[in-house]
PDB file of C-alpha atoms in Angstrom:
ATOM      1  CA  MET A   1      20.369  14.857 -38.804  1.00 44.00           C
ATOM      2  CA  GLU A   2      23.581  15.030 -36.747  1.00 49.00           C
ATOM      3  CA  LYS A   3      23.999  14.958 -32.598  1.00 56.00           C
ATOM      4  CA  LYS A   4      24.418  18.205 -31.390  1.00 56.00           C
ATOM      5  CA  ARG A   5      26.993  18.921 -28.508  1.00 64.00           C
ATOM      6  CA  ILE A   6      26.627  21.179 -25.012  1.00 66.00           C
ATOM      7  CA  ASP A   7      29.627  23.359 -27.709  1.00 65.00           C
ATOM      8  CA  ASP A   8      26.765  24.093 -30.440  1.00 63.00           C
ATOM      9  CA  TYR A   9      24.537  25.639 -28.144  1.00 68.00           C
ATOM     10  CA  GLU A  10      25.069  29.075 -27.414  1.00 67.00           C
ATOM     11  CA  PRO A  11      24.987  30.342 -22.848  1.00 71.00           C
ATOM     12  CA  GLY A  12      21.348  31.924 -22.140  1.00 68.00           C
ATOM     13  CA  PRO A  13      21.304  35.087 -19.925  1.00 68.00           C
ATOM     14  CA  VAL A  14      23.040  35.380 -16.380  1.00 67.00           C
ATOM     15  CA  PRO A  15      20.143  35.409 -14.287  1.00 70.00           C
ATOM     16  CA  SER A  16      20.082  37.953 -11.826  1.00 62.00           C
ATOM     17  CA  PRO A  17      21.067  38.057  -8.212  1.00 77.00           C
ATOM     18  CA  ARG A  18      19.412  37.180  -5.717  1.00 81.00           C
ATOM     19  CA  PRO A  19      21.423  35.886  -2.240  1.00 90.00           C
ATOM     20  CA  LEU A  20      22.582  33.198  -1.837  1.00 91.00           C
ATOM     21  CA  ASP A  21      23.083  31.125   1.276  1.00 91.00           C
ATOM     22  CA  ARG A  22      26.607  29.853   2.068  1.00 90.00           C
ATOM     23  CA  PHE A  23      27.041  27.229   0.137  1.00 93.00           C
ATOM     24  CA  GLY A  24      26.061  28.938  -3.091  1.00 92.00           C
ATOM     25  CA  PHE A  25      22.267  27.797  -3.069  1.00 93.00           C
ATOM     26  CA  VAL A  26      19.967  31.042  -4.157  1.00 91.00           C
ATOM     27  CA  LYS A  27      18.437  31.708  -0.315  1.00 86.00           C
ATOM     28  CA  GLN A  28      14.367  30.115  -0.087  1.00 77.00           C
ATOM     29  CA  GLU A  29      12.261  33.987   1.779  1.00 65.00           C
ATOM     30  CA  LEU A  30      10.993  33.010   4.955  1.00 52.00           C
ATOM     31  CA  ASN A  31      13.579  30.405   5.455  1.00 50.00           C
ATOM     32  CA  ASN A  32      15.403  30.313   9.190  1.00 50.00           C
ATOM     33  CA  SER A  33      17.633  26.671   8.497  1.00 51.00           C
ATOM     34  CA  PRO A  34      19.923  26.118   9.478  1.00 51.00           C
ATOM     35  CA  ASP A  35      21.830  25.454   6.169  1.00 51.00           C
ATOM     36  CA  GLY A  36      24.453  28.078   5.726  1.00 48.00           C
ATOM     37  CA  LEU A  37      23.209  30.807   7.443  1.00 46.00           C
ATOM     38  CA  SER A  38      26.240  33.327   8.931  1.00 46.00           C
ATOM     39  CA  LYS A  39      24.482  35.799  10.837  1.00 54.00           C
ATOM     40  CA  GLY A  40      25.097  36.613  14.346  1.00 57.00           C
ATOM     41  CA  ARG A  41      27.748  33.296  14.828  1.00 67.00           C
ATOM     42  CA  PRO A  42      29.825  34.391  17.294  1.00 81.00           C
ATOM     43  CA  ALA A  43      33.482  35.063  17.187  1.00 83.00           C
ATOM     44  CA  SER A  44      34.458  32.139  19.511  1.00 83.00           C
ATOM     45  CA  GLU A  45      32.373  29.479  16.772  1.00 85.00           C
ATOM     46  CA  TYR A  46      35.129  31.216  14.128  1.00 86.00           C
ATOM     47  CA  GLU A  47      38.090  30.818  15.800  1.00 89.00           C
ATOM     48  CA  ARG A  48      36.765  27.225  16.546  1.00 89.00           C
ATOM     49  CA  GLU A  49      36.706  25.688  12.741  1.00 90.00           C
ATOM     50  CA  GLU A  50      40.022  27.348  12.484  1.00 93.00           C
ATOM     51  CA  ARG A  51      41.642  25.348  15.169  1.00 93.00           C
ATOM     52  CA  ARG A  52      39.498  22.104  13.596  1.00 93.00           C
ATOM     53  CA  VAL A  53      40.512  24.313  10.404  1.00 95.00           C
ATOM     54  CA  ARG A  54      44.279  23.617  11.190  1.00 95.00           C
ATOM     55  CA  LYS A  55      43.807  19.835  13.067  1.00 94.00           C
ATOM     56  CA  TRP A  56      42.882  18.409   9.135  1.00 96.00           C
ATOM     57  CA  ARG A  57      45.945  20.360   8.097  1.00 96.00           C
ATOM     58  CA  LYS A  58      48.180  18.699   9.910  1.00 94.00           C
ATOM     59  CA  MET A  59      46.084  15.337   9.418  1.00 95.00           C
ATOM     60  CA  ILE A  60      46.682  15.197   4.969  1.00 95.00           C
ATOM     61  CA  GLY A  61      49.720  17.632   4.675  1.00 93.00           C
ATOM     62  CA  VAL A  62      50.626  19.113   1.656  1.00 92.00           C
ATOM     63  CA  GLY A  63      47.683  18.399  -0.710  1.00 88.00           C
ATOM     64  CA  GLY A  64      47.509  15.459   1.325  1.00 90.00           C
ATOM     65  CA  SER A  65      51.102  14.204   1.286  1.00 91.00           C
ATOM     66  CA  ASP A  66      50.196  12.722   4.741  1.00 94.00           C
ATOM     67  CA  TRP A  67      46.941  11.300   4.468  1.00 95.00           C
ATOM     68  CA  LYS A  68      48.037   7.277   3.734  1.00 94.00           C
ATOM     69  CA  HIS A  69      50.284   7.791   6.610  1.00 95.00           C
ATOM     70  CA  TYR A  70      48.285   9.319   9.175  1.00 95.00           C
ATOM     71  CA  VAL A  71      44.410   6.903   7.647  1.00 95.00           C
ATOM     72  CA  ARG A  72      47.591   3.819   9.157  1.00 95.00           C
ATOM     73  CA  ARG A  73      48.653   5.205  12.229  1.00 96.00           C
ATOM     74  CA  LYS A  74      45.432   6.249  13.136  1.00 96.00           C
ATOM     75  CA  PRO A  75      42.167   5.274  11.951  1.00 96.00           C
ATOM     76  CA  HIS A  76      39.806   5.231  14.403  1.00 96.00           C
ATOM     77  CA  VAL A  77      40.824   9.864  14.842  1.00 96.00           C
ATOM     78  CA  VAL A  78      39.375   9.724  11.026  1.00 96.00           C
ATOM     79  CA  LYS A  79      36.856   7.808  11.178  1.00 97.00           C
ATOM     80  CA  ARG A  80      35.799   9.958  14.284  1.00 97.00           C
ATOM     81  CA  ARG A  81      36.894  13.430  12.414  1.00 96.00           C
ATOM     82  CA  ILE A  82      35.004  12.916   9.362  1.00 97.00           C
ATOM     83  CA  ARG A  83      31.869  12.026  11.233  1.00 97.00           C
ATOM     84  CA  LYS A  84      32.051  15.482  13.022  1.00 95.00           C
ATOM     85  CA  GLY A  85      32.290  16.669   9.622  1.00 95.00           C
ATOM     86  CA  ILE A  86      34.686  17.124   7.702  1.00 97.00           C
ATOM     87  CA  PRO A  87      36.179  21.645   6.765  1.00 96.00           C
ATOM     88  CA  ASP A  88      34.297  22.888   4.297  1.00 96.00           C
ATOM     89  CA  CYS A  89      37.229  24.766   2.498  1.00 95.00           C
ATOM     90  CA  LEU A  90      38.758  20.456   3.163  1.00 97.00           C
ATOM     91  CA  ARG A  91      35.986  19.117   1.874  1.00 97.00           C
ATOM     92  CA  GLY A  92      37.008  18.424  -2.262  1.00 97.00           C
ATOM     93  CA  LEU A  93      40.587  17.003  -1.439  1.00 97.00           C
ATOM     94  CA  VAL A  94      39.529  15.226   1.906  1.00 97.00           C
ATOM     95  CA  TRP A  95      36.246  13.316  -0.805  1.00 98.00           C
ATOM     96  CA  GLN A  96      39.298  12.602  -2.973  1.00 97.00           C
ATOM     97  CA  LEU A  97      41.696  11.015  -0.850  1.00 97.00           C
ATOM     98  CA  ILE A  98      39.102   8.148   1.035  1.00 97.00           C
ATOM     99  CA  SER A  99      37.498   7.270  -2.216  1.00 96.00           C
ATOM    100  CA  GLY A 100      40.598   6.486  -3.813  1.00 95.00           C
ATOM    101  CA  SER A 101      39.748   8.955  -6.913  1.00 97.00           C
ATOM    102  CA  ARG A 102      42.756  10.508  -6.270  1.00 96.00           C
ATOM    103  CA  ASP A 103      45.393   7.507  -7.214  1.00 95.00           C
ATOM    104  CA  LEU A 104      43.391   6.537 -10.365  1.00 97.00           C
ATOM    105  CA  LEU A 105      43.649   9.957 -11.659  1.00 97.00           C
ATOM    106  CA  LEU A 106      47.300   9.819 -10.464  1.00 95.00           C
ATOM    107  CA  MET A 107      47.292   6.192 -13.097  1.00 96.00           C
ATOM    108  CA  ASN A 108      45.113   8.245 -15.555  1.00 97.00           C
ATOM    109  CA  PRO A 109      46.933  10.887 -17.417  1.00 96.00           C
ATOM    110  CA  GLY A 110      44.903  12.704 -20.366  1.00 96.00           C
ATOM    111  CA  VAL A 111      41.881  10.209 -20.391  1.00 97.00           C
ATOM    112  CA  TYR A 112      39.347  12.227 -19.283  1.00 97.00           C
ATOM    113  CA  GLU A 113      40.460  14.632 -21.455  1.00 96.00           C
ATOM    114  CA  GLN A 114      40.259  12.145 -24.981  1.00 96.00           C
ATOM    115  CA  LEU A 115      36.837  10.784 -23.385  1.00 96.00           C
ATOM    116  CA  VAL A 116      35.436  14.691 -23.700  1.00 95.00           C
ATOM    117  CA  ILE A 117      36.548  15.186 -26.404  1.00 94.00           C
ATOM    118  CA  TYR A 118      37.443  12.644 -28.466  1.00 91.00           C
ATOM    119  CA  GLU A 119      35.161  10.422 -28.298  1.00 92.00           C
ATOM    120  CA  THR A 120      30.912  10.307 -28.885  1.00 92.00           C
ATOM    121  CA  SER A 121      28.171   8.628 -26.775  1.00 93.00           C
ATOM    122  CA  ALA A 122      24.859   7.324 -27.119  1.00 92.00           C
ATOM    123  CA  SER A 123      23.644   9.222 -24.462  1.00 93.00           C
ATOM    124  CA  GLU A 124      24.788  12.677 -25.102  1.00 94.00           C
ATOM    125  CA  LEU A 125      20.930  14.272 -26.034  1.00 94.00           C
ATOM    126  CA  ASP A 126      19.350  12.523 -23.520  1.00 94.00           C
ATOM    127  CA  ILE A 127      22.093  14.871 -20.763  1.00 95.00           C
ATOM    128  CA  ILE A 128      21.757  18.058 -22.900  1.00 94.00           C
ATOM    129  CA  ARG A 129      18.175  16.964 -21.955  1.00 93.00           C
ATOM    130  CA  ASP A 130      18.907  16.571 -17.740  1.00 93.00           C
ATOM    131  CA  ILE A 131      21.415  18.615 -16.947  1.00 93.00           C
ATOM    132  CA  SER A 132      19.611  21.855 -16.103  1.00 92.00           C
ATOM    133  CA  ARG A 133      17.663  19.670 -13.477  1.00 92.00           C
ATOM    134  CA  THR A 134      20.186  19.590 -11.294  1.00 94.00           C
ATOM    135  CA  PHE A 135      20.516  21.325  -8.581  1.00 94.00           C
ATOM    136  CA  PRO A 136      18.852  23.950 -10.764  1.00 92.00           C
ATOM    137  CA  SER A 137      18.746  26.822  -7.507  1.00 92.00           C
ATOM    138  CA  HIS A 138      22.387  26.432  -7.041  1.00 94.00           C
ATOM    139  CA  VAL A 139      23.864  29.526  -9.142  1.00 94.00           C
ATOM    140  CA  PHE A 140      26.878  26.996 -11.112  1.00 94.00           C
ATOM    141  CA  PHE A 141      24.185  25.512 -12.201  1.00 94.00           C
ATOM    142  CA  GLN A 142      21.482  28.462 -13.349  1.00 91.00           C
ATOM    143  CA  GLN A 143      22.828  29.488 -15.919  1.00 90.00           C
ATOM    144  CA  ARG A 144      20.911  27.419 -19.548  1.00 89.00           C
ATOM    145  CA  HIS A 145      24.113  26.380 -21.108  1.00 88.00           C
ATOM    146  CA  GLY A 146      26.378  28.818 -18.353  1.00 92.00           C
ATOM    147  CA  PRO A 147      30.535  26.696 -17.617  1.00 93.00           C
ATOM    148  CA  GLY A 148      28.358  24.776 -14.920  1.00 95.00           C
ATOM    149  CA  GLN A 149      25.417  22.570 -17.266  1.00 96.00           C
ATOM    150  CA  ARG A 150      29.000  22.219 -19.683  1.00 96.00           C
ATOM    151  CA  SER A 151      30.690  21.262 -16.671  1.00 97.00           C
ATOM    152  CA  LEU A 152      27.935  18.476 -14.899  1.00 97.00           C
ATOM    153  CA  TYR A 153      27.473  17.589 -18.793  1.00 97.00           C
ATOM    154  CA  ASN A 154      31.763  16.710 -19.350  1.00 97.00           C
ATOM    155  CA  VAL A 155      31.250  14.729 -16.657  1.00 98.00           C
ATOM    156  CA  LEU A 156      28.003  12.551 -17.363  1.00 97.00           C
ATOM    157  CA  LYS A 157      28.984  12.259 -21.115  1.00 97.00           C
ATOM    158  CA  ALA A 158      32.573  11.022 -20.277  1.00 97.00           C
ATOM    159  CA  TYR A 159      31.755   8.636 -18.172  1.00 97.00           C
ATOM    160  CA  SER A 160      29.083   7.832 -20.353  1.00 97.00           C
ATOM    161  CA  VAL A 161      31.510   6.636 -22.891  1.00 97.00           C
ATOM    162  CA  PHE A 162      33.889   5.274 -19.930  1.00 97.00           C
ATOM    163  CA  ASP A 163      31.632   2.851 -18.868  1.00 96.00           C
ATOM    164  CA  ARG A 164      29.045   1.897 -22.316  1.00 94.00           C
ATOM    165  CA  ASP A 165      27.144  -0.496 -19.626  1.00 94.00           C
ATOM    166  CA  VAL A 166      26.068   1.902 -17.878  1.00 95.00           C
ATOM    167  CA  GLY A 167      25.700   5.117 -19.600  1.00 95.00           C
ATOM    168  CA  TYR A 168      24.098   7.560 -18.797  1.00 96.00           C
ATOM    169  CA  VAL A 169      20.612   7.752 -16.004  1.00 92.00           C
ATOM    170  CA  GLN A 170      19.891  10.927 -14.793  1.00 85.00           C
ATOM    171  CA  GLY A 171      19.930   9.974 -10.590  1.00 90.00           C
ATOM    172  CA  MET A 172      23.547   9.986 -11.703  1.00 95.00           C
ATOM    173  CA  GLY A 173      24.206  13.891 -12.634  1.00 96.00           C
ATOM    174  CA  PHE A 174      23.420  14.977  -9.108  1.00 96.00           C
ATOM    175  CA  LEU A 175      26.240  12.889  -7.528  1.00 97.00           C
ATOM    176  CA  ALA A 176      28.067  14.593 -10.601  1.00 97.00           C
ATOM    177  CA  GLY A 177      26.825  17.523  -9.991  1.00 97.00           C
ATOM    178  CA  LEU A 178      27.691  17.289  -5.566  1.00 98.00           C
ATOM    179  CA  LEU A 179      31.650  16.558  -6.639  1.00 98.00           C
ATOM    180  CA  LEU A 180      31.457  19.647  -9.099  1.00 98.00           C
ATOM    181  CA  LEU A 181      30.623  21.772  -5.928  1.00 97.00           C
ATOM    182  CA  TYR A 182      33.962  20.824  -4.550  1.00 98.00           C
ATOM    183  CA  MET A 183      36.770  19.998  -7.329  1.00 98.00           C
ATOM    184  CA  SER A 184      37.549  20.038 -11.102  1.00 97.00           C
ATOM    185  CA  GLU A 185      36.053  18.338 -13.766  1.00 97.00           C
ATOM    186  CA  GLU A 186      38.250  15.803 -13.724  1.00 98.00           C
ATOM    187  CA  ASP A 187      38.562  14.812 -10.515  1.00 98.00           C
ATOM    188  CA  ALA A 188      34.310  15.272 -10.055  1.00 98.00           C
ATOM    189  CA  PHE A 189      34.689  12.338 -12.984  1.00 98.00           C
ATOM    190  CA  TRP A 190      37.694   9.896 -11.378  1.00 98.00           C
ATOM    191  CA  LEU A 191      35.824   9.685  -8.109  1.00 98.00           C
ATOM    192  CA  LEU A 192      32.779   9.001  -9.987  1.00 98.00           C
ATOM    193  CA  VAL A 193      34.381   6.628 -11.552  1.00 98.00           C
ATOM    194  CA  ALA A 194      35.753   5.644  -7.741  1.00 98.00           C
ATOM    195  CA  LEU A 195      32.054   4.506  -6.477  1.00 97.00           C
ATOM    196  CA  LEU A 196      30.255   3.361  -9.261  1.00 97.00           C
ATOM    197  CA  LYS A 197      33.745   0.393 -10.234  1.00 96.00           C
ATOM    198  CA  GLY A 198      34.321   0.368  -6.370  1.00 94.00           C
ATOM    199  CA  ALA A 199      37.941   1.813  -5.886  1.00 93.00           C
ATOM    200  CA  VAL A 200      37.638   1.447  -2.312  1.00 94.00           C
ATOM    201  CA  HIS A 201      34.600   0.103  -1.164  1.00 94.00           C
ATOM    202  CA  ALA A 202      31.389  -2.070  -2.720  1.00 93.00           C
ATOM    203  CA  PRO A 203      30.771  -0.749  -6.230  1.00 95.00           C
ATOM    204  CA  MET A 204      27.708   1.123  -7.545  1.00 96.00           C
ATOM    205  CA  GLU A 205      27.564   0.811 -11.330  1.00 96.00           C
ATOM    206  CA  GLY A 206      24.233  -1.414 -10.078  1.00 96.00           C
ATOM    207  CA  LEU A 207      21.835   1.533  -9.041  1.00 96.00           C
ATOM    208  CA  TYR A 208      22.418   2.658 -12.716  1.00 95.00           C
ATOM    209  CA  LEU A 209      22.471  -1.209 -15.032  1.00 94.00           C
ATOM    210  CA  VAL A 210      19.256  -2.754 -16.983  1.00 90.00           C
ATOM    211  CA  GLY A 211      16.514  -4.207 -14.382  1.00 91.00           C
ATOM    212  CA  LEU A 212      18.807  -2.029 -11.741  1.00 92.00           C
ATOM    213  CA  PRO A 213      19.988  -4.788  -9.991  1.00 96.00           C
ATOM    214  CA  LEU A 214      21.405  -3.012  -6.331  1.00 97.00           C
ATOM    215  CA  VAL A 215      18.114  -0.624  -6.192  1.00 96.00           C
ATOM    216  CA  GLN A 216      16.833  -3.825  -5.768  1.00 96.00           C
ATOM    217  CA  GLN A 217      18.493  -5.544  -3.689  1.00 97.00           C
ATOM    218  CA  TYR A 218      19.305  -2.611  -2.001  1.00 98.00           C
ATOM    219  CA  LEU A 219      15.449  -2.156  -0.988  1.00 97.00           C
ATOM    220  CA  PHE A 220      14.607  -5.719  -0.145  1.00 97.00           C
ATOM    221  CA  GLN A 221      17.107  -5.847   2.853  1.00 98.00           C
ATOM    222  CA  PHE A 222      16.079  -1.893   3.513  1.00 98.00           C
ATOM    223  CA  ASP A 223      12.576  -3.221   3.648  1.00 97.00           C
ATOM    224  CA  HIS A 224      13.949  -6.426   6.295  1.00 97.00           C
ATOM    225  CA  LEU A 225      15.633  -4.102   8.795  1.00 97.00           C
ATOM    226  CA  MET A 226      13.224  -2.239   8.510  1.00 97.00           C
ATOM    227  CA  ARG A 227      10.161  -4.143   9.834  1.00 97.00           C
ATOM    228  CA  GLU A 228      13.523  -5.677  11.922  1.00 97.00           C
ATOM    229  CA  HIS A 229      13.743  -2.108  14.071  1.00 97.00           C
ATOM    230  CA  LEU A 230      10.729  -0.658  13.411  1.00 97.00           C
ATOM    231  CA  PRO A 231       8.090  -2.895  13.571  1.00 97.00           C
ATOM    232  CA  LYS A 232       5.595  -1.226  14.268  1.00 96.00           C
ATOM    233  CA  LEU A 233       6.067   0.899  11.350  1.00 96.00           C
ATOM    234  CA  GLY A 234       6.190  -2.534   9.003  1.00 96.00           C
ATOM    235  CA  GLU A 235       3.138  -3.115   9.440  1.00 96.00           C
ATOM    236  CA  HIS A 236       1.585   0.012   9.190  1.00 95.00           C
ATOM    237  CA  PHE A 237       3.205  -0.422   6.134  1.00 94.00           C
ATOM    238  CA  SER A 238       2.341  -3.989   5.350  1.00 94.00           C
ATOM    239  CA  GLN A 239      -1.592  -2.939   5.787  1.00 94.00           C
ATOM    240  CA  GLU A 240      -1.457   0.032   3.134  1.00 92.00           C
ATOM    241  CA  MET A 241       0.952  -2.253   0.672  1.00 93.00           C
ATOM    242  CA  ILE A 242       3.349   0.917   1.079  1.00 93.00           C
ATOM    243  CA  ASN A 243       7.323  -0.980   0.008  1.00 93.00           C
ATOM    244  CA  PRO A 244      10.653   1.334   0.693  1.00 95.00           C
ATOM    245  CA  SER A 245      10.219   1.615  -3.704  1.00 94.00           C
ATOM    246  CA  MET A 246       7.709   4.343  -3.184  1.00 92.00           C
ATOM    247  CA  TYR A 247       9.629   6.419  -1.006  1.00 92.00           C
ATOM    248  CA  ALA A 248      13.985   4.790  -1.031  1.00 95.00           C
ATOM    249  CA  SER A 249      14.669   4.465  -4.448  1.00 95.00           C
ATOM    250  CA  GLN A 250      16.188   8.087  -4.485  1.00 94.00           C
ATOM    251  CA  TRP A 251      18.165   7.318  -0.914  1.00 96.00           C
ATOM    252  CA  PHE A 252      20.239   4.950  -3.159  1.00 96.00           C
ATOM    253  CA  ILE A 253      20.340   6.172  -6.456  1.00 96.00           C
ATOM    254  CA  THR A 254      21.286   9.544  -5.067  1.00 96.00           C
ATOM    255  CA  VAL A 255      22.547   8.763  -2.012  1.00 97.00           C
ATOM    256  CA  PHE A 256      20.708  11.998  -0.163  1.00 96.00           C
ATOM    257  CA  SER A 257      21.547  14.249  -3.336  1.00 95.00           C
ATOM    258  CA  TYR A 258      18.902  14.289  -4.103  1.00 90.00           C
ATOM    259  CA  SER A 259      16.365  16.083  -1.671  1.00 84.00           C
ATOM    260  CA  PHE A 260      17.817  16.563   1.624  1.00 91.00           C
ATOM    261  CA  PRO A 261      18.667  19.749   2.719  1.00 93.00           C
ATOM    262  CA  PHE A 262      22.393  20.534   0.892  1.00 95.00           C
ATOM    263  CA  HIS A 263      24.100  21.562   4.649  1.00 95.00           C
ATOM    264  CA  LEU A 264      22.576  17.821   5.602  1.00 96.00           C
ATOM    265  CA  ALA A 265      23.807  15.642   2.207  1.00 97.00           C
ATOM    266  CA  LEU A 266      26.926  17.133   3.175  1.00 97.00           C
ATOM    267  CA  ARG A 267      27.294  14.677   5.831  1.00 97.00           C
ATOM    268  CA  ILE A 268      25.693  11.862   5.242  1.00 97.00           C
ATOM    269  CA  TRP A 269      28.700  11.973   2.166  1.00 98.00           C
ATOM    270  CA  ASP A 270      31.542  12.474   4.523  1.00 98.00           C
ATOM    271  CA  VAL A 271      30.721   9.393   6.396  1.00 98.00           C
ATOM    272  CA  PHE A 272      29.991   7.528   2.911  1.00 98.00           C
ATOM    273  CA  LEU A 273      32.988   8.156   1.184  1.00 97.00           C
ATOM    274  CA  ASN A 274      34.296   6.998   4.295  1.00 97.00           C
ATOM    275  CA  GLU A 275      32.276   3.903   5.323  1.00 97.00           C
ATOM    276  CA  GLY A 276      30.583   3.541   2.658  1.00 97.00           C
ATOM    277  CA  VAL A 277      26.661   2.743   1.623  1.00 97.00           C
ATOM    278  CA  LYS A 278      25.799   1.448   4.812  1.00 97.00           C
ATOM    279  CA  ILE A 279      25.415   4.782   5.648  1.00 97.00           C
ATOM    280  CA  VAL A 280      22.184   5.060   3.067  1.00 97.00           C
ATOM    281  CA  PHE A 281      20.889   2.703   5.639  1.00 98.00           C
ATOM    282  CA  LYS A 282      21.429   4.185   8.945  1.00 98.00           C
ATOM    283  CA  VAL A 283      19.971   7.997   7.796  1.00 97.00           C
ATOM    284  CA  GLY A 284      17.060   5.758   6.109  1.00 97.00           C
ATOM    285  CA  LEU A 285      16.230   3.486   9.027  1.00 98.00           C
ATOM    286  CA  ALA A 286      16.574   7.060  11.288  1.00 97.00           C
ATOM    287  CA  LEU A 287      14.852   8.656   9.350  1.00 95.00           C
ATOM    288  CA  LEU A 288      11.546   6.371   9.586  1.00 96.00           C
ATOM    289  CA  LYS A 289      13.028   6.222  13.102  1.00 96.00           C
ATOM    290  CA  TYR A 290      11.773   9.829  13.546  1.00 95.00           C
ATOM    291  CA  CYS A 291       9.032  10.254  11.961  1.00 93.00           C
ATOM    292  CA  VAL A 292       7.366   7.203  13.349  1.00 95.00           C
ATOM    293  CA  ASP A 293       3.895   8.262  15.351  1.00 94.00           C
ATOM    294  CA  ASP A 294       3.515  10.942  12.362  1.00 92.00           C
ATOM    295  CA  LEU A 295       4.395   7.844  10.065  1.00 93.00           C
ATOM    296  CA  VAL A 296       1.774   5.153  11.227  1.00 93.00           C
ATOM    297  CA  SER A 297      -1.204   7.553  11.744  1.00 92.00           C
ATOM    298  CA  LYS A 298      -1.931   8.956   7.881  1.00 86.00           C
ATOM    299  CA  ARG A 299      -3.281   6.576   5.116  1.00 89.00           C
ATOM    300  CA  LEU A 300      -1.489   6.117   1.881  1.00 85.00           C
ATOM    301  CA  GLU A 301      -2.999   8.481   0.450  1.00 87.00           C
ATOM    302  CA  GLU A 302      -2.022  11.341   2.240  1.00 84.00           C
ATOM    303  CA  LEU A 303       1.563  10.058   2.323  1.00 80.00           C
ATOM    304  CA  LYS A 304       1.056  10.514  -0.907  1.00 78.00           C
ATOM    305  CA  GLN A 305       0.220  13.711  -1.144  1.00 79.00           C
ATOM    306  CA  GLU A 306       2.382  15.256   1.665  1.00 74.00           C
ATOM    307  CA  TYR A 307       5.103  13.642  -0.791  1.00 67.00           C
ATOM    308  CA  GLU A 308       3.953  15.105  -4.020  1.00 68.00           C
ATOM    309  CA  GLU A 309       3.774  18.793  -2.109  1.00 67.00           C
ATOM    310  CA  LYS A 310       7.470  18.884  -0.921  1.00 63.00           C
ATOM    311  CA  ASN A 311       9.422  17.176  -4.452  1.00 60.00           C
ATOM    312  CA  GLU A 312       8.635  18.556  -7.478  1.00 51.00           C
ATOM    313  CA  LYS A 313       8.466  14.485  -8.560  1.00 47.00           C
ATOM    314  CA  PRO A 314      11.081  11.231  -8.010  1.00 45.00           C
ATOM    315  CA  VAL A 315      14.196  11.460 -10.064  1.00 46.00           C
ATOM    316  CA  GLN A 316      14.033   8.946 -12.888  1.00 48.00           C
ATOM    317  CA  SER A 317      14.177   9.414 -16.247  1.00 45.00           C
ATOM    318  CA  ALA A 318      13.653   8.045 -19.423  1.00 43.00           C
ATOM    319  CA  GLU A 319      16.457   5.928 -18.830  1.00 47.00           C
ATOM    320  CA  PHE A 320      15.889   5.193 -15.980  1.00 47.00           C
ATOM    321  CA  LYS A 321      12.435   3.828 -16.116  1.00 49.00           C
ATOM    322  CA  GLU A 322      13.696   1.783 -19.240  1.00 50.00           C
ATOM    323  CA  LYS A 323      16.326  -0.031 -16.946  1.00 52.00           C
ATOM    324  CA  GLN A 324      14.040  -0.969 -14.470  1.00 51.00           C
ATOM    325  CA  LYS A 325      11.514  -2.704 -16.913  1.00 46.00           C
ATOM    326  CA  LEU A 326      13.741  -4.334 -18.481  1.00 47.00           C
TER     327      LEU A 326
END
């Protein structure tokens, strides 16, 4: 039977218009969180943001032309400003600059088009099946087989051909989906390559290889750090037989893009792309420290029940589970 591609499917109906936050996600009822709600912001806040954007534009230059020179001259200024948060209107460009993906794009003209149009992947049906699970409440991805889902399919399919050892794992959809909200398909593809192949920092491909070797390594390291910095929690987790694979795998696999509030995930990604995976360890430990009193007062069953109420299901597709077994 001939395999179907995304282009063989007709786009589904356009979802009915609903109120969106400033990032494009459907607003939840009774949501008073600061994840993009802008009403009531004073004029001084807008003026401060404009000044910040002007500083960033001067630092970057036209199309990123001054970026490398500025980073060489004032690396500490760049690091400090990134930690304060990249202006949203410049985030896509800055992410490409700090990840090294812009250089990969310029060195490989036409490669992405070749991968999307002329190559085939063994993962195509798996990708089609999973794309509707990626940011389903975002307006860009809501239409079944619509422009957003097609772009996501193209990026994931292209990477599964580019690196057949990794292929495709469902968690990769959240990385690609997040990138597509800030850049074109081709730019998102090369940033995914930069991350997994290690253009600037340690390569991430081991998170998705057979056996998930890097996941296992990071969880082992995280467990030791947690016991060193939060010994009371470490002892409680030992008594309850709770290990990091039960709660932290998706932190590393999706870099907090799966279940974290979006405005916080963006700030994490700003620092992650500039400083590397250590930010995932730091945020994970900070999160446990913030919740430590609540965590040590509860048994495993109580924690599992709370987790299941707040999360639909872990990011583990059939391919992910199969790779984990192997």
